């Protein structure tokens, strides 16, 4: 399947955006002082584990989507270069 240039760039940007957002979220989750992520003893709460699982899932999906976009962009550039040399 061949992706268009705009779709490839969108997927690549979405993958990068996903990593940026979720890394920021995990940093904030880790430093949480409100009592949601860690109880009074400093142990992780259910809130922490659920949101960490969401972040990991988003990292994985963002990576897959970003790789698809990257491969699409790379393929289109290769095709354009091949067309210019012929």
mmCIF file of C-alpha atoms in Angstrom:
data_model
loop_
_atom_site.group_PDB
_atom_site.id
_atom_site.type_symbol
_atom_site.label_atom_id
_atom_site.label_comp_id
_atom_site.label_asym_id
_atom_site.label_seq_id
_atom_site.Cartn_x
_atom_site.Cartn_y
_atom_site.Cartn_z
ATOM 1 C CA UNK A 1 0.000 0.000 0.000
ATOM 2 C CA UNK A 2 1.313 3.424 -0.937
ATOM 3 C CA UNK A 3 0.590 6.376 1.352
ATOM 4 C CA UNK A 4 0.242 9.899 0.049
ATOM 5 C CA UNK A 5 2.754 12.527 1.101
ATOM 6 C CA UNK A 6 0.333 14.392 3.423
ATOM 7 C CA UNK A 7 -0.781 11.168 5.112
ATOM 8 C CA UNK A 8 2.809 10.006 5.583
ATOM 9 C CA UNK A 9 3.838 13.316 7.147
ATOM 10 C CA UNK A 10 0.718 13.351 9.339
ATOM 11 C CA UNK A 11 1.460 9.863 10.662
ATOM 12 C CA UNK A 12 5.087 10.755 11.320
ATOM 13 C CA UNK A 13 4.096 13.973 13.100
ATOM 14 C CA UNK A 14 1.465 12.111 15.131
ATOM 15 C CA UNK A 15 4.065 9.586 16.294
ATOM 16 C CA UNK A 16 6.480 12.326 17.365
ATOM 17 C CA UNK A 17 3.662 14.293 19.044
ATOM 18 C CA UNK A 18 2.530 11.180 20.917
ATOM 19 C CA UNK A 19 5.994 10.623 22.338
ATOM 20 C CA UNK A 20 6.374 14.278 23.320
ATOM 21 C CA UNK A 21 3.009 14.447 25.078
ATOM 22 C CA UNK A 22 3.252 11.132 26.903
ATOM 23 C CA UNK A 23 6.848 11.651 28.063
ATOM 24 C CA UNK A 24 5.712 14.935 29.582
ATOM 25 C CA UNK A 25 2.729 13.195 31.156
ATOM 26 C CA UNK A 26 4.828 10.407 32.676
ATOM 27 C CA UNK A 27 7.291 12.940 34.110
ATOM 28 C CA UNK A 28 4.403 14.815 35.714
ATOM 29 C CA UNK A 29 2.831 11.579 36.929
ATOM 30 C CA UNK A 30 6.121 10.522 38.522
ATOM 31 C CA UNK A 31 6.472 13.868 40.323
ATOM 32 C CA UNK A 32 2.809 13.978 41.415
ATOM 33 C CA UNK A 33 2.408 15.517 44.840
ATOM 34 C CA UNK A 34 -1.389 15.670 44.934
ATOM 35 C CA UNK A 35 -1.829 12.194 46.387
ATOM 36 C CA UNK A 36 -3.421 10.723 43.274
ATOM 37 C CA UNK A 37 -0.425 8.779 41.986
ATOM 38 C CA UNK A 38 1.185 7.906 45.317
ATOM 39 C CA UNK A 39 -0.368 7.312 48.699
ATOM 40 C CA UNK A 40 0.893 8.743 51.989
ATOM 41 C CA UNK A 41 3.459 5.939 52.309
ATOM 42 C CA UNK A 42 4.862 6.756 48.862
ATOM 43 C CA UNK A 43 3.501 3.610 47.234
ATOM 44 C CA UNK A 44 1.988 3.813 43.735
ATOM 45 C CA UNK A 45 -1.816 3.880 43.629
ATOM 46 C CA UNK A 46 -4.200 2.315 41.134
ATOM 47 C CA UNK A 47 -4.412 5.723 39.456
ATOM 48 C CA UNK A 48 -0.642 5.586 38.873
ATOM 49 C CA UNK A 49 -0.684 2.067 37.395
ATOM 50 C CA UNK A 50 -3.653 2.734 35.109
ATOM 51 C CA UNK A 51 -2.139 5.933 33.757
ATOM 52 C CA UNK A 52 1.273 4.345 33.367
ATOM 53 C CA UNK A 53 -0.364 1.553 31.340
ATOM 54 C CA UNK A 54 -2.121 4.175 29.195
ATOM 55 C CA UNK A 55 1.196 5.937 28.623
ATOM 56 C CA UNK A 56 2.990 2.713 27.656
ATOM 57 C CA UNK A 57 0.187 1.810 25.254
ATOM 58 C CA UNK A 58 0.357 5.279 23.727
ATOM 59 C CA UNK A 59 4.152 5.001 23.374
ATOM 60 C CA UNK A 60 3.734 1.726 21.506
ATOM 61 C CA UNK A 61 0.933 2.992 19.260
ATOM 62 C CA UNK A 62 2.743 6.281 18.649
ATOM 63 C CA UNK A 63 5.852 4.350 17.672
ATOM 64 C CA UNK A 64 3.941 2.127 15.230
ATOM 65 C CA UNK A 65 2.125 5.081 13.666
ATOM 66 C CA UNK A 66 5.347 7.108 13.470
ATOM 67 C CA UNK A 67 7.247 4.247 11.837
ATOM 68 C CA UNK A 68 4.488 3.846 9.240
ATOM 69 C CA UNK A 69 4.694 7.554 8.491
ATOM 70 C CA UNK A 70 8.486 7.480 8.327
ATOM 71 C CA UNK A 71 8.435 4.527 5.949
ATOM 72 C CA UNK A 72 5.884 6.320 3.776
ATOM 73 C CA UNK A 73 7.995 9.484 3.602
ATOM 74 C CA UNK A 74 11.140 7.485 2.877
ATOM 75 C CA UNK A 75 9.400 5.519 0.121
ATOM 76 C CA UNK A 76 8.062 8.680 -1.530
ATOM 77 C CA UNK A 77 11.504 10.316 -1.442
ATOM 78 C CA UNK A 78 13.076 7.211 -2.939
ATOM 79 C CA UNK A 79 10.463 7.149 -5.697
ATOM 80 C CA UNK A 80 10.981 10.842 -6.453
ATOM 81 C CA UNK A 81 14.784 10.376 -6.594
ATOM 82 C CA UNK A 82 14.374 7.341 -8.856
ATOM 83 C CA UNK A 83 12.119 9.340 -11.200
ATOM 84 C CA UNK A 84 14.637 12.187 -11.452
ATOM 85 C CA UNK A 85 17.582 9.960 -12.399
ATOM 86 C CA UNK A 86 15.803 8.099 -15.209
#
